[in-house]
Structure formats: C-alpha cells, structure tokens
Amino acid sequence: MITFNPFRAIRPRQEHAQDVASRPYDVLDSKEAKDEAEGIPNSFLRVIKPEIDLPDNVSPYSDEVYQQGKKTFLDMQDKGVLIKESSPSFYVYRLTMDGRSQTGLVGCCHFEEYFEGKIKKHELTRTAKENDRVKHVETLEANAEPVFFSYRGQQQIDSIVERITQGERTYDFIAEDGIRHELWTCSDTQTNVDISSAFQRVDALYVADGHHRTAAAARVGQNLKEKNPAHTGDEEYNFFMAVLFPDDQLKIFDYNRVVKDLNGLTSDAFLELLANDFDLQKDEFSAIKPSSMREFAMYLSGQWYRLSPKESIRSQNPVQDLDVTLLSDKILQPILDIGDLRKSERIDFVGGIRGLNELSRRVDSGDMAVAFALYPVSMDQLLAIADAGEIMPPKTTWFEPKLRSGLFVHSIKR
C-alpha cells in the first residue's frame, strides 16, 4: 500500500514555463550550469545550482550558496514568474524523446515509506551528496526537484492517466535538446481520490533516478518529525515530490566505462590476458554496440573488439548476473586492479546517450587507455534487484529522457 497525495504545487506561469524549466542539478557541473543559464534570468538552475550567480571562488556547499538559492526562489514568486496552486492537484507529465513517450503522475509520497522499504532503492548514496540536498531542502523549505520513481504498471492507473490527457495541457514545449514536455493539471477532487486509492493497491515504488534526493527528502522529514512534539504524520514535511512512471514505459540506456591506464601492461599483453576468459573479435571498420547480455565491446589502440565470455556464466543472485559485475570480476579487478568503483580515480563512466563515439574519442585523445561498452540493464533486472534488497554496482543505469526541474515545486510548510 503506497501513499500518494495531490499537493499545491509552486509552478511557472504558462508563458514562463520553457525558460524556467532546466536540466536536473546533478547532470551538469557549475560551469556547464552557468553557461546554460546565461541570458535566461528565470532559469531554475539559479535555484538548484545557485553558485552560478556568485563569484567562482565561492564553495558550492557554503551557506551563502543555499541562501542565494532561497533568495532567487522567493524573488521568482514575488515577480509572479512562479505561482502557487489554490488547491491540491495531481499532474500528468509526459516526456517524448526520439518518438518514444513516457507518461507519469506527479504527486507526493510519504517519507516513512522509504524507511519502511516500500520505496525500494538499487543504489547506495554518498553522505556528502545527501547532506548537500538536505541543506538545500531545509533552506528552501521545499522539494525543488522531483524524484523519478517507477511501479509495476496497472491498467486502472493507465486509464485514469489517459482520461486526464484528453483535457487541456498546462504546458507543452520542446526544450533545446529536442525533448517535448507536456503537463496536465488534475484538480478534480474525485479523480484525485481515485488516483490515491489506486496507489494504495500498489505494493512498492522503485527509485529509478534520484537516490540522493530521495534519501535527503526522507532525512528532512525525519528531522522535522523529531523536532515537532505535536507531530501527527499529516504535516506537509512528511511528504516529498515524485513522478511515478509505469515500468513498461521506461527505457534504461547503457552506462559504459573508460579506464585511464592498462595497469602497466602493453596492449598486446592486455589482450593476451583477456583471451583467457573471452573470445575476441575485431571490427576493422566501425564501432561495435553490444547486441545482447554477456556481450561487451572494447576500444583499445584505435581498434574495436567484440568480447564474449568463453564460459556460460549465470547466477541465481541478480546482482552477480549483471554484465557490469562480470566486467568487474573478470577484467577491471583482476587485470586492471580497479576494485572500488566509487573510489578509484582511474575509471570514469559515460552514459550511453552520448554514443560510442564518445568512448573512442576519450581513448584517442589520450585521456583514457581503454573503453568498454555494455548492453543496458533491463527494468526487470532493476526490479528484481530492488525486490531482493540488493544494491547494483555504481553507475549501472542511465535513464532518458531526464525530468525537467522547475515545472513543479513542493513546499514542505503549509
């Protein structure tokens, strides 16, 4: 049984929506954010990455930065760029990329269900990143960005969503990256009751993207609960904003690896060691994209190779059965001496949305010595791992399209 409630969103007026909407805080660094927001005074990047409006020598984790974000957020409301809904609403949010659409419901989940395990995760979080988002939420007194959850699709919910999308759109625009964003507002009381009731029959939600924001929102809820002797569980701080998508509409892209050096080996010696466990096939003309699980592509010294394990390796453990685990167990750790992927400075990760050319570019530039392309994880694998209470290796899933930030904000105060 999942709690999912409508809320009074703070959101842009229709004429400001496209300028306000920005990419999420964690997909670009401060310089990229500053460049992207240049000439766009109402870009929501000024709220979620407020260091871009301060001198370059200011730490992004200083109190000054969080206060700058709050000032900008309040100024946008004072100027009427952002408005607050008069009544609680759900929202239907559709993103369309390369002809493929995914349609989710925007509402609020309860923080205690994260601690209870009803909201399931598949990645570990880093304390420093959690602390950053906790401070951001507490200073802003709002969840500025939604988290991206999935659930096992249900026909009843699909039907409600379909009915809402027959109505008038609140927003409809194409962002500079070519992704279309459509939003419908649902303030009808009975429909909102139906949505909440339908999710009470959903067993679990799954964090797809936004593990740090989810953990931070839960910590804020817990902190405020402990500080309130009259806590009832209905206060606005108990809830945090999420977009919920049915699992059958989502697509996970590959998340590839590039390594700085060959651990002292020559290319020929490295290939000889690989040949102990893998069959290697060259492609003289073009990049190789893995076509199935248990197939890897590798770029080394200007040459693409297809790698296939010589032995059929299957495991009953869903994490051990992942290709990223096989890559680590057979190549990264024993040959290249890369153990902890979270701490090693010799490895980097490249989202598959950037294409195979980005892998060869990193190697050809001399920045990296070898690149590995993987077949993407499936939603079934992700759900199985989360259901088993297991954790994926870092940088295993890359979801596209990304949610835009600034289209809706949840205040944690009444």
Coordinates of C-alpha atoms in Angstrom, one line a residue:
M1 CA 0.0 0.0 0.0
I2 CA 1.6 3.2 -1.2
T3 CA 0.7 6.7 0.0
F4 CA 0.4 9.1 -3.0
N5 CA -1.2 12.5 -2.5
P6 CA -2.0 15.6 -4.5
F7 CA -0.3 18.9 -3.5
R8 CA -0.4 22.6 -4.1
A9 CA 2.5 23.0 -6.5
I10 CA 4.5 26.1 -6.9
R11 CA 5.0 26.3 -10.6
P12 CA 5.7 28.7 -13.5
R13 CA 3.1 30.7 -15.2
Q14 CA 2.4 29.2 -18.6
E15 CA 4.3 31.9 -20.5
H16 CA 7.4 31.3 -18.4
A17 CA 7.5 27.5 -18.3
Q18 CA 10.0 26.9 -21.0
D19 CA 12.5 29.5 -19.7
V20 CA 12.2 28.3 -16.1
A21 CA 12.5 24.5 -16.9
S22 CA 16.0 23.3 -16.6
R23 CA 18.0 20.1 -16.6
P24 CA 18.5 18.5 -13.1
Y25 CA 21.1 19.7 -10.7
D26 CA 23.2 16.5 -11.0
V27 CA 23.7 16.2 -14.7
L28 CA 25.9 19.2 -15.2
D29 CA 28.7 20.9 -13.2
S30 CA 28.7 24.5 -12.1
K31 CA 30.5 25.9 -15.2
E32 CA 28.1 24.0 -17.5
A33 CA 25.1 25.3 -15.5
K34 CA 26.4 28.8 -15.6
D35 CA 26.8 28.6 -19.4
E36 CA 23.4 27.0 -19.8
A37 CA 21.6 29.7 -17.7
E38 CA 23.4 32.6 -19.4
G39 CA 20.9 35.1 -20.8
I40 CA 18.0 33.3 -19.1
P41 CA 17.2 35.2 -15.8
N42 CA 14.4 32.8 -14.8
S43 CA 16.3 29.5 -15.4
F44 CA 15.6 27.2 -12.5
L45 CA 19.3 26.4 -12.5
R46 CA 19.6 29.6 -10.4
V47 CA 17.6 27.8 -7.7
I48 CA 19.1 24.3 -7.8
K49 CA 22.7 25.4 -8.6
P50 CA 22.7 28.9 -7.1
E51 CA 26.5 29.1 -7.1
I52 CA 26.3 30.2 -10.7
D53 CA 25.2 33.6 -9.6
L54 CA 28.1 34.0 -7.1
P55 CA 31.8 34.5 -7.6
D56 CA 33.7 31.5 -8.9
N57 CA 35.7 31.1 -5.7
V58 CA 32.6 30.5 -3.6
S59 CA 32.3 26.9 -2.5
P60 CA 29.0 25.3 -3.8
Y61 CA 28.5 23.9 -0.3
S62 CA 28.7 27.2 1.6
D63 CA 25.8 28.7 3.4
E64 CA 25.9 31.7 1.0
V65 CA 25.1 29.4 -1.9
Y66 CA 22.0 27.9 -0.2
Q67 CA 20.8 31.3 0.8
Q68 CA 21.3 32.6 -2.7
G69 CA 19.0 29.8 -4.0
K70 CA 16.3 30.7 -1.5
K71 CA 16.5 34.4 -2.4
T72 CA 16.1 33.5 -6.1
F73 CA 13.2 31.2 -5.4
L74 CA 11.4 33.8 -3.4
D75 CA 12.1 36.5 -6.0
M76 CA 10.6 34.4 -8.7
Q77 CA 7.5 34.1 -6.7
D78 CA 7.4 37.8 -5.8
K79 CA 7.7 38.7 -9.5
G80 CA 4.9 36.3 -10.4
V81 CA 7.1 34.0 -12.5
L82 CA 6.1 31.2 -10.1
I83 CA 2.7 30.9 -8.7
K84 CA 1.1 28.5 -6.1
E85 CA -1.9 26.4 -6.9
S86 CA -5.1 27.3 -5.0
S87 CA -6.0 23.7 -4.4
P88 CA -4.2 20.3 -4.2
S89 CA -3.6 18.7 -7.6
F90 CA -2.0 15.8 -9.3
Y91 CA -0.2 16.4 -12.6
V92 CA 0.4 14.2 -15.6
Y93 CA 3.8 14.7 -17.0
R94 CA 4.7 13.3 -20.5
L95 CA 8.2 13.4 -22.0
T96 CA 8.8 12.4 -25.6
M97 CA 12.2 11.7 -27.0
D98 CA 13.0 10.3 -30.4
G99 CA 9.4 9.3 -30.9
R100 CA 9.1 7.4 -27.6
S101 CA 6.9 8.8 -24.8
Q102 CA 6.7 8.1 -21.1
T103 CA 3.8 9.4 -19.1
G104 CA 4.0 9.8 -15.3
L105 CA 1.9 11.1 -12.4
V106 CA 3.3 13.9 -10.3
G107 CA 2.3 13.8 -6.6
C108 CA 3.8 13.4 -3.1
C109 CA 5.0 10.3 -1.3
H110 CA 5.4 9.8 2.4
F111 CA 9.0 9.8 3.8
E112 CA 8.3 6.9 6.3
E113 CA 7.6 4.5 3.4
Y114 CA 11.2 5.0 2.3
F115 CA 12.5 3.8 5.7
E116 CA 9.9 1.0 5.7
G117 CA 11.2 -0.3 2.4
K118 CA 8.0 0.3 0.4
I119 CA 10.1 2.7 -1.7
K120 CA 12.9 0.5 -2.9
K121 CA 16.3 1.5 -3.9
H122 CA 19.0 -0.2 -6.0
E123 CA 22.0 2.1 -5.4
L124 CA 24.0 3.3 -2.5
T125 CA 24.2 7.0 -1.7
R126 CA 27.2 9.2 -0.7
T127 CA 26.8 11.1 2.5
A128 CA 28.3 14.3 1.1
K129 CA 25.7 14.4 -1.7
E130 CA 22.9 13.6 0.7
N131 CA 24.0 16.4 3.0
D132 CA 24.0 18.9 0.2
R133 CA 20.4 18.1 -0.8
V134 CA 19.3 18.0 2.8
K135 CA 20.7 21.5 3.3
H136 CA 19.1 22.6 0.0
V137 CA 15.6 21.4 1.0
E138 CA 15.9 22.8 4.6
T139 CA 17.0 26.2 3.4
L140 CA 14.4 26.4 0.6
E141 CA 11.7 24.8 2.7
A142 CA 10.7 22.9 -0.4
N143 CA 11.5 20.0 -2.6
A144 CA 12.8 21.9 -5.6
E145 CA 13.2 18.8 -7.9
P146 CA 11.1 15.7 -8.1
V147 CA 12.5 12.2 -7.8
F148 CA 11.9 9.7 -10.6
F149 CA 10.1 6.5 -9.4
S150 CA 8.7 3.5 -11.2
Y151 CA 6.0 1.0 -10.3
R152 CA 4.6 -2.2 -11.9
G153 CA 2.1 -0.8 -14.4
Q154 CA -1.6 -1.2 -13.7
Q155 CA -4.5 -0.8 -16.1
Q156 CA -6.6 1.2 -13.7
I157 CA -4.0 3.8 -13.3
D158 CA -3.3 3.8 -17.1
S159 CA -7.0 4.5 -17.7
I160 CA -7.1 7.5 -15.3
V161 CA -4.0 9.0 -16.9
E162 CA -5.4 8.5 -20.4
R163 CA -8.6 10.3 -19.3
I164 CA -6.7 13.3 -17.9
T165 CA -4.6 13.7 -21.1
Q166 CA -7.8 14.2 -23.1
G167 CA -8.0 17.6 -21.4
E168 CA -6.2 20.9 -21.9
R169 CA -2.5 21.0 -21.4
T170 CA -1.0 23.3 -18.8
Y171 CA 2.4 23.2 -20.6
D172 CA 3.6 22.0 -23.9
F173 CA 7.0 22.9 -25.2
I174 CA 10.1 21.4 -26.9
A175 CA 13.3 22.0 -25.0
E176 CA 16.6 22.9 -26.6
D177 CA 17.6 19.2 -26.6
G178 CA 14.6 18.3 -28.7
I179 CA 12.6 16.6 -25.9
R180 CA 9.0 17.5 -25.7
H181 CA 7.5 18.2 -22.3
E182 CA 3.7 18.1 -21.7
L183 CA 1.9 18.7 -18.4
W184 CA -1.8 18.4 -17.5
T185 CA -3.2 19.6 -14.2
C186 CA -5.8 17.5 -12.4
S187 CA -7.6 19.4 -9.6
D188 CA -10.8 17.3 -9.8
T189 CA -11.5 16.0 -6.3
Q190 CA -13.0 12.7 -7.2
T191 CA -10.3 11.9 -9.8
N192 CA -7.6 12.7 -7.2
V193 CA -9.3 10.4 -4.7
D194 CA -9.3 7.7 -7.4
I195 CA -5.6 8.1 -8.1
S196 CA -4.7 7.9 -4.4
S197 CA -6.9 4.9 -3.9
A198 CA -5.3 3.1 -6.9
F199 CA -1.8 3.5 -5.5
Q200 CA -3.0 2.1 -2.2
R201 CA -3.2 -1.2 -4.2
V202 CA 0.4 -0.8 -5.4
D203 CA 2.9 -2.9 -3.4
A204 CA 6.0 -0.9 -3.9
L205 CA 7.7 2.0 -5.7
Y206 CA 11.2 1.8 -7.2
V207 CA 13.7 4.6 -7.3
A208 CA 14.8 4.9 -10.9
D209 CA 16.7 8.2 -10.8
G210 CA 17.2 10.4 -7.7
H211 CA 18.5 8.2 -5.0
H212 CA 20.3 11.1 -3.2
R213 CA 17.2 13.4 -3.5
T214 CA 15.0 10.6 -2.1
A215 CA 17.3 9.9 0.8
A216 CA 17.6 13.6 1.5
A217 CA 13.9 14.2 1.5
A218 CA 13.4 11.3 3.9
R219 CA 16.1 12.6 6.2
V220 CA 14.4 16.1 6.2
G221 CA 11.1 14.5 7.1
Q222 CA 12.6 12.5 9.9
N223 CA 14.5 15.5 11.3
L224 CA 11.4 17.7 11.3
K225 CA 9.3 14.9 12.9
E226 CA 11.8 14.6 15.7
K227 CA 11.8 18.4 16.3
N228 CA 7.9 18.6 16.5
P229 CA 6.5 17.3 19.8
A230 CA 3.0 17.7 18.3
H231 CA 3.8 15.6 15.2
T232 CA 0.8 13.9 13.6
G233 CA 2.1 12.5 10.3
D234 CA 0.0 14.8 8.2
E235 CA 2.3 17.8 8.2
E236 CA 3.5 18.9 4.8
Y237 CA 7.1 18.0 5.7
N238 CA 6.1 14.3 5.8
F239 CA 5.7 14.3 2.0
F240 CA 8.1 14.8 -0.9
M241 CA 7.5 15.2 -4.6
A242 CA 7.9 12.4 -7.1
V243 CA 7.0 11.5 -10.6
L244 CA 5.7 7.9 -10.9
F245 CA 6.0 6.0 -14.3
P246 CA 4.8 2.5 -15.1
D247 CA 7.7 0.2 -15.6
D248 CA 6.7 -0.8 -19.2
Q249 CA 7.2 2.8 -20.5
L250 CA 10.8 3.3 -19.3
K251 CA 14.0 2.7 -21.1
I252 CA 17.4 2.2 -19.5
F253 CA 20.4 3.2 -21.5
D254 CA 23.8 1.5 -21.3
Y255 CA 26.3 3.0 -18.8
N256 CA 29.8 2.5 -20.1
R257 CA 33.3 2.5 -18.6
V258 CA 36.6 4.2 -19.6
V259 CA 39.9 3.4 -17.9
K260 CA 42.9 5.7 -17.7
D261 CA 45.7 3.1 -18.0
L262 CA 46.3 -0.7 -18.5
N263 CA 47.9 -1.2 -15.1
G264 CA 51.4 -1.3 -16.5
L265 CA 50.5 -3.7 -19.3
T266 CA 51.2 -3.2 -23.0
S267 CA 48.1 -3.5 -25.3
D268 CA 49.3 -6.9 -26.5
A269 CA 49.9 -8.2 -23.0
F270 CA 46.4 -7.0 -22.0
L271 CA 44.8 -8.7 -25.0
E272 CA 46.6 -12.0 -24.1
L273 CA 45.1 -11.9 -20.6
L274 CA 41.7 -11.1 -21.9
A275 CA 41.9 -14.1 -24.2
N276 CA 42.0 -16.4 -21.2
D277 CA 38.3 -15.7 -20.4
F278 CA 36.9 -14.1 -23.6
D279 CA 36.7 -14.7 -27.3
L280 CA 37.9 -11.6 -29.1
Q281 CA 36.7 -10.5 -32.5
K282 CA 38.0 -7.4 -34.3
D283 CA 35.9 -5.0 -36.3
E284 CA 38.1 -3.2 -38.8
F285 CA 35.6 -0.6 -39.9
S286 CA 33.1 0.6 -37.3
A287 CA 32.2 0.8 -33.7
I288 CA 30.7 -2.2 -32.0
K289 CA 27.5 -2.0 -30.0
P290 CA 26.7 -5.0 -27.8
S291 CA 23.6 -6.7 -29.1
S292 CA 22.7 -8.8 -26.0
M293 CA 23.6 -9.6 -22.5
R294 CA 27.0 -11.3 -22.0
E295 CA 28.5 -9.4 -24.9
F296 CA 30.9 -6.5 -24.5
A297 CA 32.6 -4.0 -26.9
M298 CA 36.0 -2.7 -26.2
Y299 CA 38.0 0.1 -27.8
L300 CA 41.8 -0.2 -27.5
S301 CA 44.6 1.4 -29.5
G302 CA 42.3 2.6 -32.3
Q303 CA 40.6 -0.8 -32.6
W304 CA 37.1 -2.0 -31.7
Y305 CA 36.8 -5.6 -30.3
R306 CA 33.7 -7.7 -29.5
L307 CA 34.2 -9.7 -26.3
S308 CA 32.2 -12.8 -25.5
P309 CA 32.8 -15.0 -22.3
K310 CA 34.2 -18.4 -23.2
E311 CA 32.1 -20.0 -20.4
S312 CA 28.4 -19.6 -19.8
I313 CA 28.2 -17.7 -16.5
R314 CA 24.9 -17.5 -14.8
S315 CA 24.0 -16.8 -11.2
Q316 CA 20.9 -17.0 -9.0
N317 CA 21.9 -13.7 -7.4
P318 CA 20.5 -10.9 -9.6
V319 CA 23.5 -8.6 -8.9
Q320 CA 26.1 -11.3 -9.8
D321 CA 24.1 -11.9 -13.0
L322 CA 24.7 -8.3 -14.2
D323 CA 27.1 -7.6 -17.1
V324 CA 28.7 -4.8 -15.1
T325 CA 29.5 -7.4 -12.3
L326 CA 31.1 -9.8 -14.9
L327 CA 33.2 -6.9 -16.3
S328 CA 34.5 -6.1 -12.8
D329 CA 35.0 -9.7 -11.8
K330 CA 36.9 -10.7 -14.9
I331 CA 38.6 -7.6 -16.2
L332 CA 38.5 -4.5 -14.1
Q333 CA 39.6 -6.0 -10.8
P334 CA 41.9 -8.9 -11.7
I335 CA 43.6 -7.4 -14.7
L336 CA 43.4 -3.6 -14.3
D337 CA 43.4 -3.6 -10.5
I338 CA 40.3 -1.4 -10.1
G339 CA 38.4 -2.6 -7.1
D340 CA 36.1 0.0 -5.6
L341 CA 34.4 1.8 -8.5
R342 CA 33.3 4.5 -6.2
K343 CA 36.7 5.5 -5.0
S344 CA 39.1 4.7 -7.9
E345 CA 40.3 7.7 -9.8
R346 CA 41.4 5.6 -12.7
I347 CA 37.9 4.9 -14.1
D348 CA 35.2 7.1 -15.4
F349 CA 31.6 6.4 -16.6
V350 CA 29.9 7.5 -19.8
G351 CA 26.2 7.5 -20.3
G352 CA 25.1 5.6 -23.4
I353 CA 23.1 8.6 -24.5
R354 CA 26.4 10.1 -25.6
G355 CA 27.1 7.3 -28.1
L356 CA 30.0 5.1 -28.8
N357 CA 31.9 7.9 -30.5
E358 CA 32.4 9.5 -27.1
L359 CA 34.2 6.3 -25.9
S360 CA 36.6 6.2 -28.9
R361 CA 37.2 10.0 -28.5
R362 CA 38.2 9.7 -24.9
V363 CA 40.7 7.0 -25.8
D364 CA 42.0 8.6 -29.0
S365 CA 42.6 11.9 -27.1
G366 CA 45.0 10.1 -24.7
D367 CA 42.8 10.9 -21.7
M368 CA 41.9 7.2 -21.4
A369 CA 43.6 3.9 -22.4
V370 CA 40.6 1.6 -22.9
A371 CA 36.8 1.8 -23.2
F372 CA 34.1 -0.8 -22.6
A373 CA 30.6 -0.6 -23.9
L374 CA 27.9 -2.7 -22.2
Y375 CA 24.4 -3.9 -23.0
P376 CA 21.9 -1.9 -21.0
V377 CA 20.3 -3.3 -17.8
S378 CA 16.5 -4.1 -18.2
M379 CA 13.7 -2.9 -16.0
D380 CA 13.0 -6.5 -15.0
Q381 CA 16.6 -6.8 -13.7
L382 CA 16.3 -3.5 -11.8
L383 CA 13.0 -4.5 -10.1
A384 CA 14.3 -8.0 -9.2
I385 CA 17.4 -6.5 -7.6
A386 CA 15.4 -3.9 -5.6
D387 CA 12.9 -6.6 -4.6
A388 CA 15.8 -8.8 -3.3
G389 CA 17.1 -5.9 -1.2
E390 CA 20.3 -5.9 -3.2
I391 CA 22.4 -3.0 -4.5
M392 CA 23.7 -2.6 -8.0
P393 CA 27.3 -1.6 -8.7
P394 CA 27.7 2.2 -9.1
K395 CA 26.8 3.8 -12.5
T396 CA 24.8 0.9 -13.8
T397 CA 21.6 2.6 -15.1
W398 CA 21.1 5.7 -17.1
F399 CA 17.5 6.8 -17.7
E400 CA 16.5 9.1 -20.6
P401 CA 14.7 11.3 -21.0
K402 CA 15.5 13.3 -17.8
L403 CA 12.8 15.1 -15.9
R404 CA 13.0 18.9 -16.2
S405 CA 13.3 20.8 -13.0
G406 CA 11.2 23.9 -12.1
L407 CA 7.9 22.8 -13.6
F408 CA 6.6 22.0 -10.1
V409 CA 7.9 22.5 -6.6
H410 CA 6.6 21.2 -3.3
S411 CA 6.6 23.4 -0.3
I412 CA 7.2 21.5 3.0
K413 CA 5.4 24.1 5.0
R414 CA 1.7 24.8 4.9

